[in-house]
Amino acid sequence: MQVNLHNETAKVMYKDKVYLMKQTRSADGGRYSDGKVVWWSKGNGGFLQEDAPDGNGEMIVKGCELDKPMNAGAIPGTVSGTVSYLSRMALPASAIIEVKLQDVSLADAPAKVIAKEEIPRGERQVPVPFELKFDPGKIDPKHTYSVSASILVDGQLRFISDKAYPVLTRGNPTHVDVIVKPVTRPAPAAKP
């Protein structure tokens, strides 16, 4: 048996058959299916079974190990996408677009930055593309990861993403289109 996992797809070759499956939603993010069979990825191995609505399909093969453990390669993974805003305004060429890939698993702790990119706006117009490179060995399939973005002008925060853009695990994509919103500044204090 040979198994190749790439982004949100699994290619499983077993007994002269090739199964091409897409990642589907599951509690641990390790389920791939083509509607007929399902590959369950567990750590650096997994098993192949018939895809049944109740999850109890007939076992085809179990106890499989990946030829190359998921964290063995030094080739970094990537999360890509775009950053844009809906306001009708032009930012100065000096604006900096900051994009971060963060581990947001712990609700009572600050998010841990996995990768970060600072993009000078220059002459670009939105949407501005980004690509964050990271070490796949640092990604825990049980954790939750999200992309956030902000735009700074002369060191002042002007735009920020105000919602989560989940990526990588738990069936989430590796490409997201992030929309940032203007930061509202507090009104100046009234003079007595």
PDB file of N, CA and C in Angstrom, residues 1 5 8-14 17-25 30-40 47-53 57-58 60:
ATOM      1  N   MET A   1       0.843  -1.185   0.000  1.00  0.00           N
ATOM      2  CA  MET A   1       0.000   0.000   0.000  1.00  0.00           C
ATOM      3  C   MET A   1       0.882   1.240   0.000  1.00  0.00           C
ATOM      4  N   LEU A   5      -0.306  12.097   0.988  1.00  0.00           N
ATOM      5  CA  LEU A   5      -1.192  13.159   1.465  1.00  0.00           C
ATOM      6  C   LEU A   5      -0.622  14.477   0.992  1.00  0.00           C
ATOM      7  N   GLU A   8      -5.293  19.047   0.759  1.00  0.00           N
ATOM      8  CA  GLU A   8      -6.547  18.447   1.213  1.00  0.00           C
ATOM      9  C   GLU A   8      -6.914  17.210   0.418  1.00  0.00           C
ATOM     10  N   THR A   9      -5.912  16.523  -0.161  1.00  0.00           N
ATOM     11  CA  THR A   9      -6.203  15.314  -0.930  1.00  0.00           C
ATOM     12  C   THR A   9      -5.347  14.151  -0.442  1.00  0.00           C
ATOM     13  N   ALA A  10      -5.873  12.947  -0.664  1.00  0.00           N
ATOM     14  CA  ALA A  10      -5.137  11.724  -0.349  1.00  0.00           C
ATOM     15  C   ALA A  10      -5.196  10.829  -1.581  1.00  0.00           C
ATOM     16  N   LYS A  11      -4.044  10.268  -1.946  1.00  0.00           N
ATOM     17  CA  LYS A  11      -3.970   9.302  -3.038  1.00  0.00           C
ATOM     18  C   LYS A  11      -3.502   7.992  -2.394  1.00  0.00           C
ATOM     19  N   VAL A  12      -4.385   7.004  -2.408  1.00  0.00           N
ATOM     20  CA  VAL A  12      -4.088   5.711  -1.792  1.00  0.00           C
ATOM     21  C   VAL A  12      -4.046   4.652  -2.894  1.00  0.00           C
ATOM     22  N   MET A  13      -2.906   3.936  -2.986  1.00  0.00           N
ATOM     23  CA  MET A  13      -2.760   2.859  -3.962  1.00  0.00           C
ATOM     24  C   MET A  13      -2.690   1.543  -3.196  1.00  0.00           C
ATOM     25  N   TYR A  14      -3.641   0.628  -3.511  1.00  0.00           N
ATOM     26  CA  TYR A  14      -3.692  -0.644  -2.800  1.00  0.00           C
ATOM     27  C   TYR A  14      -4.215  -1.719  -3.746  1.00  0.00           C
ATOM     28  N   LYS A  17      -5.303  -0.805  -7.289  1.00  0.00           N
ATOM     29  CA  LYS A  17      -6.357   0.210  -7.373  1.00  0.00           C
ATOM     30  C   LYS A  17      -5.795   1.524  -6.856  1.00  0.00           C
ATOM     31  N   VAL A  18      -6.257   2.630  -7.449  1.00  0.00           N
ATOM     32  CA  VAL A  18      -5.860   3.962  -7.005  1.00  0.00           C
ATOM     33  C   VAL A  18      -7.121   4.690  -6.556  1.00  0.00           C
ATOM     34  N   TYR A  19      -7.097   5.166  -5.318  1.00  0.00           N
ATOM     35  CA  TYR A  19      -8.222   5.917  -4.757  1.00  0.00           C
ATOM     36  C   TYR A  19      -7.780   7.369  -4.584  1.00  0.00           C
ATOM     37  N   LEU A  20      -8.491   8.304  -5.213  1.00  0.00           N
ATOM     38  CA  LEU A  20      -8.220   9.734  -5.047  1.00  0.00           C
ATOM     39  C   LEU A  20      -9.340  10.302  -4.184  1.00  0.00           C
ATOM     40  N   MET A  21      -8.960  10.844  -3.027  1.00  0.00           N
ATOM     41  CA  MET A  21      -9.969  11.303  -2.082  1.00  0.00           C
ATOM     42  C   MET A  21      -9.705  12.738  -1.634  1.00  0.00           C
ATOM     43  N   LYS A  22     -10.772  13.430  -1.294  1.00  0.00           N
ATOM     44  CA  LYS A  22     -10.672  14.784  -0.758  1.00  0.00           C
ATOM     45  C   LYS A  22     -10.892  14.732   0.746  1.00  0.00           C
ATOM     46  N   GLN A  23     -10.215  15.670   1.465  1.00  0.00           N
ATOM     47  CA  GLN A  23     -10.396  15.742   2.906  1.00  0.00           C
ATOM     48  C   GLN A  23     -11.822  16.191   3.195  1.00  0.00           C
ATOM     49  N   THR A  24     -12.456  15.528   4.162  1.00  0.00           N
ATOM     50  CA  THR A  24     -13.823  15.864   4.536  1.00  0.00           C
ATOM     51  C   THR A  24     -13.836  16.276   6.003  1.00  0.00           C
ATOM     52  N   ARG A  25     -14.904  16.892   6.430  1.00  0.00           N
ATOM     53  CA  ARG A  25     -14.985  17.363   7.813  1.00  0.00           C
ATOM     54  C   ARG A  25     -15.027  16.183   8.770  1.00  0.00           C
ATOM     55  N   GLY A  30      -8.568  14.124   9.955  1.00  0.00           N
ATOM     56  CA  GLY A  30      -7.828  13.090   9.252  1.00  0.00           C
ATOM     57  C   GLY A  30      -8.675  12.171   8.405  1.00  0.00           C
ATOM     58  N   ARG A  31      -9.821  12.640   7.900  1.00  0.00           N
ATOM     59  CA  ARG A  31     -10.726  11.802   7.103  1.00  0.00           C
ATOM     60  C   ARG A  31     -10.703  12.270   5.646  1.00  0.00           C
ATOM     61  N   TYR A  32     -10.483  11.325   4.734  1.00  0.00           N
ATOM     62  CA  TYR A  32     -10.480  11.593   3.297  1.00  0.00           C
ATOM     63  C   TYR A  32     -11.436  10.599   2.654  1.00  0.00           C
ATOM     64  N   SER A  33     -12.257  11.062   1.706  1.00  0.00           N
ATOM     65  CA  SER A  33     -13.229  10.150   1.101  1.00  0.00           C
ATOM     66  C   SER A  33     -13.480  10.500  -0.360  1.00  0.00           C
ATOM     67  N   ASP A  34     -13.845   9.476  -1.149  1.00  0.00           N
ATOM     68  CA  ASP A  34     -14.295   9.700  -2.521  1.00  0.00           C
ATOM     69  C   ASP A  34     -15.772   9.331  -2.650  1.00  0.00           C
ATOM     70  N   GLY A  35     -16.430   9.068  -1.511  1.00  0.00           N
ATOM     71  CA  GLY A  35     -17.839   8.682  -1.517  1.00  0.00           C
ATOM     72  C   GLY A  35     -18.028   7.174  -1.440  1.00  0.00           C
ATOM     73  N   LYS A  36     -17.001   6.402  -1.846  1.00  0.00           N
ATOM     74  CA  LYS A  36     -17.091   4.940  -1.806  1.00  0.00           C
ATOM     75  C   LYS A  36     -16.190   4.355  -0.730  1.00  0.00           C
ATOM     76  N   VAL A  37     -14.981   4.921  -0.611  1.00  0.00           N
ATOM     77  CA  VAL A  37     -14.048   4.459   0.408  1.00  0.00           C
ATOM     78  C   VAL A  37     -13.566   5.668   1.208  1.00  0.00           C
ATOM     79  N   VAL A  38     -13.047   5.384   2.414  1.00  0.00           N
ATOM     80  CA  VAL A  38     -12.547   6.457   3.268  1.00  0.00           C
ATOM     81  C   VAL A  38     -11.177   6.057   3.804  1.00  0.00           C
ATOM     82  N   TRP A  39     -10.236   7.032   3.770  1.00  0.00           N
ATOM     83  CA  TRP A  39      -8.917   6.849   4.378  1.00  0.00           C
ATOM     84  C   TRP A  39      -8.919   7.659   5.657  1.00  0.00           C
ATOM     85  N   TRP A  40      -8.627   6.988   6.774  1.00  0.00           N
ATOM     86  CA  TRP A  40      -8.508   7.658   8.057  1.00  0.00           C
ATOM     87  C   TRP A  40      -7.037   7.789   8.374  1.00  0.00           C
ATOM     88  N   PHE A  47      -5.863   3.822   8.096  1.00  0.00           N
ATOM     89  CA  PHE A  47      -6.532   2.636   7.552  1.00  0.00           C
ATOM     90  C   PHE A  47      -7.534   3.049   6.484  1.00  0.00           C
ATOM     91  N   LEU A  48      -7.880   2.059   5.626  1.00  0.00           N
ATOM     92  CA  LEU A  48      -8.794   2.260   4.504  1.00  0.00           C
ATOM     93  C   LEU A  48     -10.011   1.384   4.738  1.00  0.00           C
ATOM     94  N   GLN A  49     -11.215   1.968   4.627  1.00  0.00           N
ATOM     95  CA  GLN A  49     -12.436   1.187   4.774  1.00  0.00           C
ATOM     96  C   GLN A  49     -13.500   1.713   3.829  1.00  0.00           C
ATOM     97  N   GLU A  50     -14.570   0.904   3.641  1.00  0.00           N
ATOM     98  CA  GLU A  50     -15.685   1.356   2.825  1.00  0.00           C
ATOM     99  C   GLU A  50     -16.346   2.527   3.529  1.00  0.00           C
ATOM    100  N   ASP A  51     -16.820   3.511   2.741  1.00  0.00           N
ATOM    101  CA  ASP A  51     -17.460   4.695   3.311  1.00  0.00           C
ATOM    102  C   ASP A  51     -18.943   4.397   3.525  1.00  0.00           C
ATOM    103  N   ALA A  52     -19.347   4.243   4.773  1.00  0.00           N
ATOM    104  CA  ALA A  52     -20.741   3.976   5.107  1.00  0.00           C
ATOM    105  C   ALA A  52     -21.291   5.152   5.907  1.00  0.00           C
ATOM    106  N   PRO A  53     -22.604   5.477   5.751  1.00  0.00           N
ATOM    107  CA  PRO A  53     -23.179   6.614   6.455  1.00  0.00           C
ATOM    108  C   PRO A  53     -22.988   6.538   7.972  1.00  0.00           C
ATOM    109  N   GLY A  57     -18.192   1.112   7.852  1.00  0.00           N
ATOM    110  CA  GLY A  57     -17.996   0.377   6.601  1.00  0.00           C
ATOM    111  C   GLY A  57     -17.006  -0.765   6.783  1.00  0.00           C
ATOM    112  N   GLU A  58     -17.029  -1.703   5.838  1.00  0.00           N
ATOM    113  CA  GLU A  58     -16.134  -2.866   5.915  1.00  0.00           C
ATOM    114  C   GLU A  58     -14.674  -2.429   5.809  1.00  0.00           C
ATOM    115  N   ILE A  60     -10.996  -2.427   4.698  1.00  0.00           N
ATOM    116  CA  ILE A  60     -10.269  -2.904   3.516  1.00  0.00           C
ATOM    117  C   ILE A  60      -8.845  -3.259   3.910  1.00  0.00           C
TER     118      ILE A  60
END
